[in-house]
């Protein structure tokens, strides 16, 4: 039996932070006790020293580059990075080489992850074969093999008939479909958000309306098919009214946003630094603020890292030619805490978006600090200052836009199924 004493306990489901003791027996939480409660003499004790103890982060949309590109990220390196970042469950994307679009590939990935990753790994599968948008995958067989959701990631399905058929089939099986809301023709080749800044820098840009148009199309198809749907990233103010209407109308829709779009804006691209090249591109400050407010109000449900490893050769190119994406497993927590330090949301609301909501949407037991919940926990100091040095990251790829920035918030220890898997040096 394990007792975490002198802790600030974050319960994202109840939206509370309380002082107390957490009891763990085996791999489950078995009690939440007041400070000073008697503890059996044979118990192991972790003194939290007044720091926060919370459910481990459930990170929806992590790219691990197995199979095909292990030099960018392996399940071992991603798992170590996740543990150091307080992420206890990685929901992995199927945009690998080859794509995870068959039960055989999915079973390989699952077996490999279970062998080497210290954190839970739950895979998603492709919605269409090869993520090519022409023929849907065997959704039923993939669900039997362990796929928790279906997505073609940032490869938008342009054939509306194919997408509607896939949604209809997913609906019949109760499968969750995750899509990337962008109008694909408008957004093709874009490296920045349209506006004066992009024009001055001479960068190919896309209007924020491309996101709104993509979301409008998807909402119409959800209304037509009744499918379960999650928008992977909502990053513009223009898309928020459509999302609010869809939820008000009772559609089974949720939305997420990557941490980089909550903490950075279009001006950060100033010196053509390719670590800031993302998909969708970074938005204007007005969009960033609007999206933060949407998370705080619950309109946007989930915050994720959108962990996308890219090697040096992919990033050390002219901005327009460089690969999109940034790593985020280890920087998700300190970056997200910027929103708390700036008083844009409280820590329980933040944790609801990081842990409880993704677990609930995916039907996972984690994300809760209640009796019977898994003992997947993170102990962290929200005020610990440090300067981010990408060379210290545990990811194989170190393409982080936060390199050299002053940050606050360090993971002290991470637990999976009641066992310590990471302890800060």
C-alpha positions as a Python dict, from the first residue, in 0.01 Angstrom:
ca = {
    (1, 'X'): (0, 0, 0),
    (2, 'X'): (123, 348, -92),
    (3, 'X'): (23, 679, 67),
    (4, 'X'): (83, 1020, -91),
    (5, 'X'): (76, 1263, 201),
    (6, 'X'): (79, 1642, 219),
    (7, 'X'): (-49, 1682, -137),
    (8, 'X'): (-260, 1933, -324),
    (9, 'X'): (-498, 1694, -497),
    (10, 'X'): (-639, 1801, -834),
    (11, 'X'): (-973, 1638, -912),
    (12, 'X'): (-1054, 1748, -1269),
    (13, 'X'): (-1389, 1569, -1272),
    (14, 'X'): (-1515, 1767, -970),
    (15, 'X'): (-1314, 2077, -1063),
    (16, 'X'): (-1155, 2100, -718),
    (17, 'X'): (-814, 2127, -554),
    (18, 'X'): (-797, 1997, -195),
    (19, 'X'): (-523, 1925, 57),
    (20, 'X'): (-504, 1566, 167),
    (21, 'X'): (-364, 1217, 135),
    (22, 'X'): (-412, 974, -152),
    (23, 'X'): (-402, 601, -88),
    (24, 'X'): (-301, 356, -360),
    (25, 'X'): (-324, -22, -334),
    (26, 'X'): (-175, -210, -628),
    (27, 'X'): (-268, -30, -948),
    (28, 'X'): (-580, 147, -814),
    (29, 'X'): (-662, 450, -604),
    (30, 'X'): (-832, 316, -293),
    (31, 'X'): (-884, 621, -77),
    (32, 'X'): (-873, 999, -48),
    (33, 'X'): (-809, 1098, 312),
    (34, 'X'): (-788, 1428, 499),
    (35, 'X'): (-454, 1563, 617),
    (36, 'X'): (-339, 1390, 935),
    (37, 'X'): (-544, 1074, 879),
    (38, 'X'): (-383, 764, 1041),
    (39, 'X'): (-163, 562, 807),
    (40, 'X'): (-90, 188, 859),
    (41, 'X'): (265, 121, 970),
    (42, 'X'): (344, -110, 677),
    (43, 'X'): (261, 157, 415),
    (44, 'X'): (513, 315, 182),
    (45, 'X'): (491, 694, 199),
    (46, 'X'): (554, 961, -63),
    (47, 'X'): (573, 1307, 95),
    (48, 'X'): (445, 1548, -170),
    (49, 'X'): (573, 1848, 32),
    (50, 'X'): (266, 2055, -54),
    (51, 'X'): (302, 2011, -430),
    (52, 'X'): (28, 1919, -679),
    (53, 'X'): (-72, 1555, -731),
    (54, 'X'): (-299, 1495, -1031),
    (55, 'X'): (-416, 1224, -1268),
    (56, 'X'): (-158, 1158, -1537),
    (57, 'X'): (-202, 1344, -1864),
    (58, 'X'): (-386, 1160, -2142),
    (59, 'X'): (-227, 1296, -2460),
    (60, 'X'): (-451, 1256, -2765),
    (61, 'X'): (-259, 1264, -3094),
    (62, 'X'): (103, 1163, -3033),
    (63, 'X'): (307, 1067, -3337),
    (64, 'X'): (550, 782, -3278),
    (65, 'X'): (746, 706, -3592),
    (66, 'X'): (734, 327, -3574),
    (67, 'X'): (712, 163, -3816),
    (68, 'X'): (923, 328, -4082),
    (69, 'X'): (1106, 620, -3921),
    (70, 'X'): (1252, 503, -3591),
    (71, 'X'): (1535, 755, -3629),
    (72, 'X'): (1281, 1031, -3557),
    (73, 'X'): (1104, 870, -3260),
    (74, 'X'): (1063, 520, -3121),
    (75, 'X'): (815, 388, -2869),
    (76, 'X'): (1100, 367, -2619),
    (77, 'X'): (1212, 730, -2660),
    (78, 'X'): (855, 861, -2679),
    (79, 'X'): (765, 668, -2364),
    (80, 'X'): (1060, 813, -2174),
    (81, 'X'): (970, 1162, -2294),
    (82, 'X'): (608, 1109, -2191),
    (83, 'X'): (708, 991, -1843),
    (84, 'X'): (931, 1296, -1797),
    (85, 'X'): (640, 1518, -1906),
    (86, 'X'): (375, 1369, -1676),
    (87, 'X'): (197, 1194, -1965),
    (88, 'X'): (83, 850, -1850),
    (89, 'X'): (-123, 757, -2159),
    (90, 'X'): (-25, 829, -2520),
    (91, 'X'): (-297, 804, -2784),
    (92, 'X'): (-84, 747, -3093),
    (93, 'X'): (-154, 859, -3449),
    (94, 'X'): (-154, 633, -3757),
    (95, 'X'): (39, 873, -3987),
    (96, 'X'): (340, 642, -3996),
    (97, 'X'): (523, 485, -4291),
    (98, 'X'): (339, 265, -4376),
    (99, 'X'): (15, 396, -4229),
    (100, 'X'): (-152, 194, -3954),
    (101, 'X'): (-440, 80, -4173),
    (102, 'X'): (-456, -297, -4119),
    (103, 'X'): (-492, -525, -3816),
    (104, 'X'): (-147, -672, -3884),
    (105, 'X'): (31, -336, -3864),
    (106, 'X'): (-178, -235, -3564),
    (107, 'X'): (-90, -556, -3378),
    (108, 'X'): (281, -499, -3450),
    (109, 'X'): (262, -145, -3315),
    (110, 'X'): (70, -252, -3004),
    (111, 'X'): (310, -535, -2927),
    (112, 'X'): (613, -313, -2978),
    (113, 'X'): (469, -38, -2757),
    (114, 'X'): (385, -278, -2476),
    (115, 'X'): (737, -419, -2483),
    (116, 'X'): (934, -97, -2451),
    (117, 'X'): (718, 198, -2340),
    (118, 'X'): (694, 276, -1966),
    (119, 'X'): (357, 452, -2017),
    (120, 'X'): (26, 327, -2154),
    (121, 'X'): (6, 337, -2534),
    (122, 'X'): (-336, 328, -2702),
    (123, 'X'): (-325, 333, -3084),
    (124, 'X'): (-555, 495, -3337),
    (125, 'X'): (-591, 356, -3689),
    (126, 'X'): (-631, 517, -4030),
    (127, 'X'): (-983, 587, -4154),
    (128, 'X'): (-892, 519, -4520),
    (129, 'X'): (-633, 284, -4666),
    (130, 'X'): (-293, 450, -4688),
    (131, 'X'): (-462, 767, -4560),
    (132, 'X'): (-530, 829, -4928),
    (133, 'X'): (-899, 921, -4889),
    (134, 'X'): (-1025, 671, -5147),
    (135, 'X'): (-1120, 348, -4970),
    (136, 'X'): (-1211, 310, -4604),
    (137, 'X'): (-1027, 67, -4381),
    (138, 'X'): (-1176, -240, -4213),
    (139, 'X'): (-1299, -43, -3913),
    (140, 'X'): (-1456, -342, -3737),
    (141, 'X'): (-1145, -561, -3762),
    (142, 'X'): (-925, -272, -3650),
    (143, 'X'): (-1148, -212, -3348),
    (144, 'X'): (-1116, -581, -3261),
    (145, 'X'): (-737, -541, -3287),
    (146, 'X'): (-742, -251, -3039),
    (147, 'X'): (-790, 72, -3236),
    (148, 'X'): (-953, 329, -3012),
    (149, 'X'): (-1038, 584, -3285),
    (150, 'X'): (-998, 640, -3659),
    (151, 'X'): (-828, 929, -3833),
    (152, 'X'): (-637, 1022, -4147),
    (153, 'X'): (-465, 1291, -3937),
    (154, 'X'): (-381, 1604, -4138),
    (155, 'X'): (-462, 1431, -4467),
    (156, 'X'): (-812, 1572, -4525),
    (157, 'X'): (-1051, 1342, -4712),
    (158, 'X'): (-1157, 1548, -5013),
    (159, 'X'): (-1412, 1298, -5150),
    (160, 'X'): (-1724, 1379, -4950),
    (161, 'X'): (-1894, 1054, -5054),
    (162, 'X'): (-1604, 845, -4920),
    (163, 'X'): (-1603, 1042, -4596),
    (164, 'X'): (-1980, 1015, -4550),
    (165, 'X'): (-1968, 638, -4607),
    (166, 'X'): (-1684, 603, -4357),
    (167, 'X'): (-1879, 809, -4102),
    (168, 'X'): (-2192, 600, -4158),
    (169, 'X'): (-1999, 276, -4108),
    (170, 'X'): (-1822, 417, -3801),
    (171, 'X'): (-2159, 517, -3659),
    (172, 'X'): (-2292, 162, -3698),
    (173, 'X'): (-1998, 32, -3493),
    (174, 'X'): (-1987, 316, -3240),
    (175, 'X'): (-1639, 416, -3353),
    (176, 'X'): (-1496, 763, -3290),
    (177, 'X'): (-1373, 951, -3599),
    (178, 'X'): (-1109, 1221, -3555),
    (179, 'X'): (-1067, 1472, -3837),
    (180, 'X'): (-852, 1772, -3925),
    (181, 'X'): (-1089, 2059, -4009),
    (182, 'X'): (-930, 2243, -4300),
    (183, 'X'): (-1048, 2320, -4651),
    (184, 'X'): (-773, 2123, -4828),
    (185, 'X'): (-741, 2326, -5148),
    (186, 'X'): (-714, 2662, -4973),
    (187, 'X'): (-472, 2531, -4712),
    (188, 'X'): (-249, 2335, -4949),
    (189, 'X'): (113, 2451, -4927),
    (190, 'X'): (39, 2717, -4665),
    (191, 'X'): (319, 2797, -4420),
    (192, 'X'): (156, 3087, -4234),
    (193, 'X'): (-179, 3247, -4156),
    (194, 'X'): (-278, 3514, -4408),
    (195, 'X'): (-235, 3875, -4309),
    (196, 'X'): (10, 4162, -4316),
    (197, 'X'): (284, 3969, -4136),
    (198, 'X'): (279, 3676, -4380),
    (199, 'X'): (280, 3919, -4675),
    (200, 'X'): (581, 4107, -4539),
    (201, 'X'): (766, 3779, -4490),
    (202, 'X'): (671, 3653, -4835),
    (203, 'X'): (527, 3330, -4698),
    (204, 'X'): (246, 3131, -4867),
    (205, 'X'): (-50, 3174, -4636),
    (206, 'X'): (-401, 3047, -4570),
    (207, 'X'): (-706, 3233, -4444),
    (208, 'X'): (-850, 3132, -4103),
    (209, 'X'): (-1172, 3074, -4299),
    (210, 'X'): (-1024, 2751, -4435),
    (211, 'X'): (-1064, 2601, -4089),
    (212, 'X'): (-1419, 2730, -4060),
    (213, 'X'): (-1507, 2589, -4404),
    (214, 'X'): (-1360, 2250, -4320),
    (215, 'X'): (-1545, 2236, -3991),
    (216, 'X'): (-1874, 2343, -4153),
    (217, 'X'): (-1847, 2056, -4402),
    (218, 'X'): (-1770, 1804, -4130),
    (219, 'X'): (-2056, 1925, -3911),
    (220, 'X'): (-2299, 1881, -4201),
    (221, 'X'): (-2176, 1523, -4249),
    (222, 'X'): (-2205, 1448, -3876),
    (223, 'X'): (-2561, 1580, -3882),
    (224, 'X'): (-2633, 1357, -4181),
    (225, 'X'): (-2473, 1040, -4041),
    (226, 'X'): (-2500, 1077, -3662),
    (227, 'X'): (-2137, 969, -3621),
    (228, 'X'): (-1916, 1033, -3317),
    (229, 'X'): (-1668, 1304, -3418),
    (230, 'X'): (-1370, 1488, -3273),
    (231, 'X'): (-1197, 1784, -3439),
    (232, 'X'): (-826, 1742, -3370),
    (233, 'X'): (-740, 2113, -3365),
    (234, 'X'): (-960, 2422, -3354),
    (235, 'X'): (-726, 2720, -3372),
    (236, 'X'): (-927, 3018, -3499),
    (237, 'X'): (-1201, 3240, -3360),
    (238, 'X'): (-1392, 3201, -3689),
    (239, 'X'): (-1454, 2831, -3622),
    (240, 'X'): (-1587, 2870, -3266),
    (241, 'X'): (-1948, 2981, -3343),
    (242, 'X'): (-1997, 2680, -3573),
    (243, 'X'): (-1863, 2448, -3302),
    (244, 'X'): (-2093, 2605, -3042),
    (245, 'X'): (-2397, 2564, -3268),
    (246, 'X'): (-2314, 2200, -3338),
    (247, 'X'): (-2289, 2124, -2968),
    (248, 'X'): (-2608, 2316, -2891),
    (249, 'X'): (-2788, 2113, -3159),
    (250, 'X'): (-2695, 1792, -2981),
    (251, 'X'): (-2441, 1652, -3227),
    (252, 'X'): (-2188, 1407, -3087),
    (253, 'X'): (-1894, 1640, -3141),
    (254, 'X'): (-1590, 1739, -2935),
    (255, 'X'): (-1286, 1947, -3022),
    (256, 'X'): (-922, 1978, -2924),
    (257, 'X'): (-631, 2216, -2965),
    (258, 'X'): (-255, 2171, -2958),
    (259, 'X'): (-55, 2339, -2683),
    (260, 'X'): (155, 2537, -2931),
    (261, 'X'): (-151, 2720, -3066),
    (262, 'X'): (-247, 2815, -2709),
    (263, 'X'): (93, 2957, -2614),
    (264, 'X'): (247, 3092, -2937),
    (265, 'X'): (123, 3316, -3219),
    (266, 'X'): (201, 3403, -3580),
    (267, 'X'): (463, 3666, -3487),
    (268, 'X'): (685, 3395, -3337),
    (269, 'X'): (775, 3295, -3693),
    (270, 'X'): (956, 3632, -3729),
    (271, 'X'): (1304, 3502, -3811),
    (272, 'X'): (1182, 3214, -4028),
    (273, 'X'): (1253, 2971, -3746),
    (274, 'X'): (1127, 2640, -3878),
    (275, 'X'): (1067, 2494, -3531),
    (276, 'X'): (764, 2727, -3532),
    (277, 'X'): (626, 2581, -3854),
    (278, 'X'): (315, 2386, -3761),
    (279, 'X'): (2, 2250, -3928),
    (280, 'X'): (-227, 2440, -3912),
    (281, 'X'): (9, 2740, -3899),
    (282, 'X'): (34, 2957, -3589),
    (283, 'X'): (-250, 3207, -3567),
    (284, 'X'): (-290, 3574, -3477),
    (285, 'X'): (-296, 3676, -3112),
    (286, 'X'): (-671, 3747, -3126),
    (287, 'X'): (-731, 3386, -3233),
    (288, 'X'): (-504, 3254, -2958),
    (289, 'X'): (-694, 3445, -2689),
    (290, 'X'): (-1032, 3336, -2829),
    (291, 'X'): (-927, 2971, -2829),
    (292, 'X'): (-796, 2993, -2471),
    (293, 'X'): (-1133, 3136, -2365),
    (294, 'X'): (-1305, 2850, -2548),
    (295, 'X'): (-1099, 2596, -2350),
    (296, 'X'): (-1174, 2776, -2023),
    (297, 'X'): (-1548, 2775, -2098),
    (298, 'X'): (-1549, 2409, -2204),
    (299, 'X'): (-1638, 2477, -2568),
    (300, 'X'): (-1304, 2323, -2668),
    (301, 'X'): (-1273, 2002, -2470),
    (302, 'X'): (-915, 1878, -2499),
    (303, 'X'): (-559, 2013, -2491),
    (304, 'X'): (-293, 1790, -2644),
    (305, 'X'): (75, 1812, -2735),
    (306, 'X'): (35, 1728, -3106),
    (307, 'X'): (377, 1569, -3063),
    (308, 'X'): (526, 1554, -3415),
    (309, 'X'): (895, 1461, -3428),
    (310, 'X'): (1101, 1585, -3724),
    (311, 'X'): (1472, 1528, -3771),
    (312, 'X'): (1728, 1804, -3833),
    (313, 'X'): (1734, 1738, -4207),
    (314, 'X'): (1357, 1798, -4229),
    (315, 'X'): (1372, 2125, -4036),
    (316, 'X'): (1701, 2281, -4150),
    (317, 'X'): (1544, 2401, -4472),
    (318, 'X'): (1391, 2728, -4600),
    (319, 'X'): (1070, 2791, -4405),
    (320, 'X'): (839, 2712, -4694),
    (321, 'X'): (1010, 2378, -4763),
    (322, 'X'): (1062, 2262, -4402),
    (323, 'X'): (850, 1987, -4250),
    (324, 'X'): (567, 2091, -4019),
    (325, 'X'): (538, 1995, -3655),
    (326, 'X'): (701, 2015, -3314),
    (327, 'X'): (769, 1776, -3028),
    (328, 'X'): (561, 1840, -2719),
    (329, 'X'): (548, 1547, -2476),
    (330, 'X'): (798, 1699, -2231),
    (331, 'X'): (696, 2061, -2279),
    (332, 'X'): (317, 2013, -2262),
    (333, 'X'): (292, 2059, -1884),
    (334, 'X'): (511, 2371, -1838),
    (335, 'X'): (366, 2530, -2151),
    (336, 'X'): (10, 2463, -2035),
    (337, 'X'): (88, 2609, -1694),
    (338, 'X'): (154, 2942, -1868),
    (339, 'X'): (-225, 2971, -1898),
    (340, 'X'): (-261, 2928, -1521),
    (341, 'X'): (21, 3169, -1438),
    (342, 'X'): (-140, 3425, -1671),
    (343, 'X'): (-471, 3373, -1485),
    (344, 'X'): (-649, 3268, -1803),
    (345, 'X'): (-788, 2954, -1637),
    (346, 'X'): (-757, 2772, -1306),
    (347, 'X'): (-553, 2457, -1269),
    (348, 'X'): (-852, 2224, -1224),
    (349, 'X'): (-1002, 2349, -1553),
    (350, 'X'): (-666, 2301, -1724),
    (351, 'X'): (-642, 1946, -1593),
    (352, 'X'): (-991, 1868, -1710),
    (353, 'X'): (-876, 1943, -2066),
    (354, 'X'): (-543, 1761, -2028),
    (355, 'X'): (-661, 1445, -1857),
    (356, 'X'): (-1028, 1393, -1772),
    (357, 'X'): (-1189, 1500, -2101),
    (358, 'X'): (-964, 1296, -2334),
    (359, 'X'): (-1005, 987, -2116),
    (360, 'X'): (-1383, 1035, -2105),
    (361, 'X'): (-1412, 1090, -2480),
    (362, 'X'): (-1212, 777, -2555),
    (363, 'X'): (-1383, 563, -2290),
    (364, 'X'): (-1063, 515, -2089),
    (365, 'X'): (-1065, 472, -1710),
    (366, 'X'): (-791, 731, -1644),
    (367, 'X'): (-806, 1104, -1596),
    (368, 'X'): (-976, 1079, -1257),
    (369, 'X'): (-869, 1117, -896),
    (370, 'X'): (-1141, 901, -745),
    (371, 'X'): (-1159, 568, -564),
    (372, 'X'): (-1129, 285, -814),
    (373, 'X'): (-949, 493, -1078),
    (374, 'X'): (-611, 378, -1212),
    (375, 'X'): (-310, 491, -1009),
    (376, 'X'): (-166, 685, -1303),
    (377, 'X'): (-41, 1001, -1135),
    (378, 'X'): (188, 1299, -1179),
    (379, 'X'): (347, 1496, -895),
    (380, 'X'): (464, 1839, -1006),
    (381, 'X'): (585, 2179, -886),
    (382, 'X'): (387, 2439, -1079),
    (383, 'X'): (626, 2723, -994),
    (384, 'X'): (969, 2568, -1053),
    (385, 'X'): (1154, 2794, -1300),
    (386, 'X'): (1390, 2669, -1570),
    (387, 'X'): (1526, 2757, -1912),
    (388, 'X'): (1425, 2505, -2177),
    (389, 'X'): (1726, 2341, -2341),
    (390, 'X'): (1627, 2114, -2626),
    (391, 'X'): (1947, 1914, -2589),
    (392, 'X'): (1813, 1773, -2260),
    (393, 'X'): (1492, 1637, -2416),
    (394, 'X'): (1445, 1261, -2412),
    (395, 'X'): (1280, 1256, -2756),
    (396, 'X'): (1502, 1145, -3042),
    (397, 'X'): (1390, 1454, -3234),
    (398, 'X'): (1430, 1785, -3054),
    (399, 'X'): (1231, 2020, -3273),
    (400, 'X'): (1077, 2229, -2997),
    (401, 'X'): (983, 2595, -3045),
    (402, 'X'): (1039, 2652, -2672),
    (403, 'X'): (1417, 2610, -2692),
    (404, 'X'): (1586, 2882, -2485),
    (405, 'X'): (1259, 3009, -2333),
    (406, 'X'): (1203, 3067, -1961),
    (407, 'X'): (934, 2833, -1832),
    (408, 'X'): (770, 2737, -1502),
    (409, 'X'): (652, 2396, -1391),
    (410, 'X'): (848, 2075, -1346),
    (411, 'X'): (740, 1715, -1313),
    (412, 'X'): (880, 1573, -990),
    (413, 'X'): (762, 1213, -1029),
    (414, 'X'): (535, 1012, -1257),
    (415, 'X'): (350, 694, -1162),
    (416, 'X'): (185, 436, -1390),
    (417, 'X'): (-31, 165, -1232),
    (418, 'X'): (107, 263, -891),
    (419, 'X'): (473, 228, -994),
    (420, 'X'): (719, 516, -1021),
    (421, 'X'): (844, 538, -1381),
    (422, 'X'): (1017, 877, -1365),
    (423, 'X'): (1174, 1083, -1089),
    (424, 'X'): (1327, 1423, -1149),
    (425, 'X'): (1706, 1424, -1099),
}
